[in-house]
Amino acid sequence: DLNYVVMKASYLDDVILEFLGKASHASFPEQGINTLDMLGEFLSQIKLGIPYPESTLNLGTINGGSTSNTVPAAIKLTGDYRATNLETMQKIAEDLKNARDFVLSQAKFKEAKIDLEIIEYCLGLCFCQ
Protein backbone atom coordinates (compact mmCIF):
# COMPACT_ATOMS: atom_id res chain seq x y z
CA ASP A 1 0.00 0.00 0.00
CA LEU A 2 1.50 3.35 -1.01
CA ASN A 3 -0.63 5.42 1.34
CA TYR A 4 1.99 5.48 4.14
CA VAL A 5 5.05 7.60 4.74
CA VAL A 6 7.89 6.23 6.85
CA MET A 7 8.80 8.82 9.47
CA LYS A 8 11.20 6.73 11.56
CA ALA A 9 13.33 3.64 10.93
CA SER A 10 15.83 1.86 13.17
CA TYR A 11 19.56 1.67 12.81
CA LEU A 12 20.66 -1.95 12.48
CA ASP A 13 24.05 -3.58 13.06
CA ASP A 14 24.98 -7.24 12.70
CA VAL A 15 27.15 -8.92 15.34
CA ILE A 16 29.54 -11.84 15.00
CA LEU A 17 31.06 -13.16 18.22
CA GLU A 18 33.63 -15.92 18.33
CA PHE A 19 34.83 -17.32 21.65
CA LEU A 20 38.17 -19.11 21.32
CA GLY A 21 39.37 -21.21 24.24
CA LYS A 22 41.22 -24.50 24.44
CA ALA A 23 39.81 -27.97 23.90
CA SER A 24 40.43 -30.76 26.35
CA HIS A 25 39.00 -34.16 27.00
CA ALA A 26 36.00 -34.14 29.34
CA SER A 27 37.94 -36.27 31.85
CA PHE A 28 40.47 -33.40 32.22
CA PRO A 29 38.38 -30.22 31.96
CA GLU A 30 40.94 -28.23 33.93
CA GLN A 31 43.35 -28.61 31.00
CA GLY A 32 41.03 -26.67 28.70
CA ILE A 33 39.53 -23.23 28.50
CA ASN A 34 35.81 -23.82 28.29
CA THR A 35 34.15 -21.46 25.84
CA LEU A 36 30.76 -22.25 27.41
CA ASP A 37 32.05 -20.72 30.64
CA MET A 38 33.25 -17.72 28.66
CA LEU A 39 29.87 -17.36 26.99
CA GLY A 40 28.07 -17.55 30.34
CA GLU A 41 30.24 -14.79 31.78
CA PHE A 42 29.69 -12.68 28.66
CA LEU A 43 25.91 -13.08 28.79
CA SER A 44 25.88 -12.13 32.47
CA GLN A 45 27.23 -8.71 31.45
CA ILE A 46 24.72 -7.78 28.73
CA LYS A 47 20.96 -7.56 28.47
CA LEU A 48 19.39 -9.44 25.58
CA GLY A 49 15.94 -8.50 24.34
CA ILE A 50 15.36 -4.83 25.05
CA PRO A 51 18.58 -3.42 26.53
CA TYR A 52 17.38 0.19 26.29
CA PRO A 53 14.05 1.79 25.36
CA GLU A 54 13.33 1.58 21.63
CA SER A 55 16.12 -0.97 21.02
CA THR A 56 16.63 -4.70 20.67
CA LEU A 57 19.62 -7.04 20.99
CA ASN A 58 19.40 -10.62 19.78
CA LEU A 59 21.92 -13.43 19.33
CA GLY A 60 20.10 -15.78 17.00
CA THR A 61 22.61 -18.46 16.00
CA ILE A 62 24.98 -20.46 18.17
CA ASN A 63 27.49 -22.97 16.79
CA GLY A 64 30.29 -24.72 18.61
CA GLY A 65 31.97 -27.78 19.91
CA SER A 66 33.14 -30.77 17.95
CA THR A 67 32.36 -33.83 20.05
CA SER A 68 30.26 -34.66 23.09
CA ASN A 69 33.24 -35.66 25.24
CA THR A 70 35.40 -32.55 24.95
CA VAL A 71 35.51 -29.08 26.41
CA PRO A 72 34.53 -26.90 23.44
CA ALA A 73 37.40 -24.82 22.06
CA ALA A 74 35.23 -22.48 19.98
CA ILE A 75 31.72 -21.09 19.94
CA LYS A 76 30.43 -18.70 17.30
CA LEU A 77 27.30 -16.58 17.68
CA THR A 78 25.63 -14.22 15.26
CA GLY A 79 22.89 -11.72 15.83
CA ASP A 80 21.94 -8.11 15.52
CA TYR A 81 20.91 -5.05 17.43
CA ARG A 82 18.64 -2.20 16.51
CA ALA A 83 17.74 1.19 17.90
CA THR A 84 15.92 4.27 16.77
CA ASN A 85 18.81 6.61 17.64
CA LEU A 86 22.54 6.57 17.13
CA GLU A 87 23.41 7.19 20.79
CA THR A 88 21.66 3.98 21.83
CA MET A 89 23.42 2.08 19.06
CA GLN A 90 26.72 3.31 20.45
CA LYS A 91 25.72 2.26 23.98
CA ILE A 92 24.91 -1.28 22.83
CA ALA A 93 28.20 -1.55 20.92
CA GLU A 94 30.02 -0.33 24.04
CA ASP A 95 28.14 -2.87 26.20
CA LEU A 96 29.27 -5.69 23.90
CA LYS A 97 32.89 -4.50 24.00
CA ASN A 98 32.81 -4.08 27.78
CA ALA A 99 31.38 -7.59 28.22
CA ARG A 100 34.17 -8.99 26.02
CA ASP A 101 36.81 -7.10 28.01
CA PHE A 102 35.29 -8.24 31.32
CA VAL A 103 35.52 -11.91 30.32
CA LEU A 104 39.08 -11.60 29.05
CA SER A 105 40.17 -9.79 32.23
CA GLN A 106 39.54 -12.93 34.30
CA ALA A 107 42.61 -14.99 35.08
CA LYS A 108 41.03 -18.29 34.01
CA PHE A 109 40.53 -16.86 30.50
CA LYS A 110 43.92 -15.12 30.13
CA GLU A 111 44.93 -17.33 27.19
CA ALA A 112 41.54 -17.13 25.49
CA LYS A 113 40.32 -14.79 22.81
CA ILE A 114 36.98 -13.26 21.88
CA ASP A 115 36.56 -11.87 18.39
CA LEU A 116 33.80 -9.29 18.21
CA GLU A 117 32.80 -7.98 14.81
CA ILE A 118 30.14 -5.31 14.44
CA ILE A 119 28.92 -4.73 10.92
CA GLU A 120 26.95 -1.58 10.21
CA TYR A 121 24.01 -2.85 8.24
CA CYS A 122 21.36 -0.16 7.99
CA LEU A 123 21.33 3.53 8.85
CA GLY A 124 18.30 4.74 10.73
CA LEU A 125 16.26 7.77 9.91
CA CYS A 126 13.87 10.11 11.63
CA PHE A 127 11.75 12.81 10.09
CA CYS A 128 10.47 13.82 13.50
CA GLN A 129 10.09 17.13 15.24
C-alpha positions as MATLAB code, in Angstrom:
seq = 'DLNYVVMKASYLDDVILEFLGKASHASFPEQGINTLDMLGEFLSQIKLGIPYPESTLNLGTINGGSTSNTVPAAIKLTGDYRATNLETMQKIAEDLKNARDFVLSQAKFKEAKIDLEIIEYCLGLCFCQ';
ca = [
       0.000    0.000    0.000;
       1.499    3.345   -1.005;
      -0.626    5.421    1.339;
       1.990    5.484    4.136;
       5.046    7.601    4.735;
       7.894    6.235    6.845;
       8.800    8.821    9.468;
      11.197    6.735   11.559;
      13.325    3.644   10.930;
      15.828    1.861   13.168;
      19.559    1.669   12.811;
      20.661   -1.955   12.478;
      24.054   -3.583   13.062;
      24.977   -7.239   12.703;
      27.146   -8.916   15.343;
      29.538  -11.836   14.996;
      31.064  -13.157   18.224;
      33.633  -15.922   18.328;
      34.831  -17.320   21.652;
      38.170  -19.109   21.324;
      39.367  -21.211   24.239;
      41.225  -24.500   24.441;
      39.807  -27.972   23.903;
      40.435  -30.756   26.351;
      39.003  -34.158   26.999;
      36.003  -34.142   29.344;
      37.939  -36.272   31.851;
      40.466  -33.400   32.220;
      38.376  -30.222   31.959;
      40.936  -28.234   33.932;
      43.350  -28.605   31.002;
      41.031  -26.668   28.698;
      39.529  -23.231   28.503;
      35.805  -23.821   28.286;
      34.146  -21.459   25.845;
      30.761  -22.254   27.408;
      32.052  -20.722   30.644;
      33.248  -17.721   28.661;
      29.868  -17.359   26.986;
      28.071  -17.555   30.336;
      30.241  -14.788   31.781;
      29.691  -12.682   28.660;
      25.915  -13.084   28.787;
      25.877  -12.127   32.471;
      27.232   -8.713   31.449;
      24.720   -7.785   28.728;
      20.961   -7.559   28.469;
      19.393   -9.441   25.577;
      15.943   -8.505   24.341;
      15.356   -4.828   25.051;
      18.578   -3.423   26.531;
      17.382    0.187   26.290;
      14.050    1.787   25.362;
      13.334    1.575   21.625;
      16.122   -0.965   21.020;
      16.632   -4.700   20.668;
      19.619   -7.036   20.989;
      19.401  -10.617   19.776;
      21.917  -13.427   19.332;
      20.097  -15.782   17.000;
      22.605  -18.464   15.999;
      24.984  -20.463   18.166;
      27.491  -22.968   16.792;
      30.287  -24.716   18.609;
      31.965  -27.778   19.913;
      33.135  -30.772   17.948;
      32.362  -33.832   20.055;
      30.258  -34.659   23.094;
      33.236  -35.664   25.240;
      35.405  -32.551   24.946;
      35.506  -29.080   26.406;
      34.534  -26.895   23.437;
      37.396  -24.820   22.055;
      35.235  -22.483   19.978;
      31.723  -21.090   19.941;
      30.429  -18.705   17.304;
      27.302  -16.580   17.680;
      25.628  -14.220   15.256;
      22.889  -11.723   15.834;
      21.937   -8.112   15.518;
      20.911   -5.052   17.434;
      18.638   -2.198   16.505;
      17.738    1.190   17.904;
      15.922    4.273   16.771;
      18.809    6.607   17.636;
      22.544    6.573   17.130;
      23.406    7.188   20.792;
      21.660    3.978   21.829;
      23.423    2.075   19.055;
      26.725    3.306   20.446;
      25.720    2.259   23.979;
      24.909   -1.282   22.829;
      28.197   -1.553   20.923;
      30.024   -0.333   24.038;
      28.138   -2.868   26.198;
      29.272   -5.690   23.901;
      32.892   -4.500   23.999;
      32.807   -4.079   27.780;
      31.382   -7.594   28.217;
      34.172   -8.989   26.022;
      36.807   -7.098   28.007;
      35.289   -8.240   31.322;
      35.524  -11.905   30.317;
      39.082  -11.600   29.050;
      40.171   -9.791   32.226;
      39.541  -12.931   34.295;
      42.613  -14.987   35.075;
      41.032  -18.287   34.005;
      40.531  -16.863   30.499;
      43.922  -15.121   30.126;
      44.931  -17.333   27.189;
      41.545  -17.131   25.493;
      40.319  -14.786   22.810;
      36.978  -13.260   21.877;
      36.563  -11.871   18.389;
      33.798   -9.292   18.211;
      32.803   -7.981   14.807;
      30.141   -5.309   14.444;
      28.921   -4.725   10.924;
      26.951   -1.582   10.205;
      24.008   -2.848    8.240;
      21.357   -0.156    7.992;
      21.327    3.532    8.848;
      18.297    4.741   10.732;
      16.257    7.774    9.910;
      13.868   10.112   11.630;
      11.751   12.810   10.086;
      10.466   13.817   13.505;
      10.088   17.126   15.238;
];
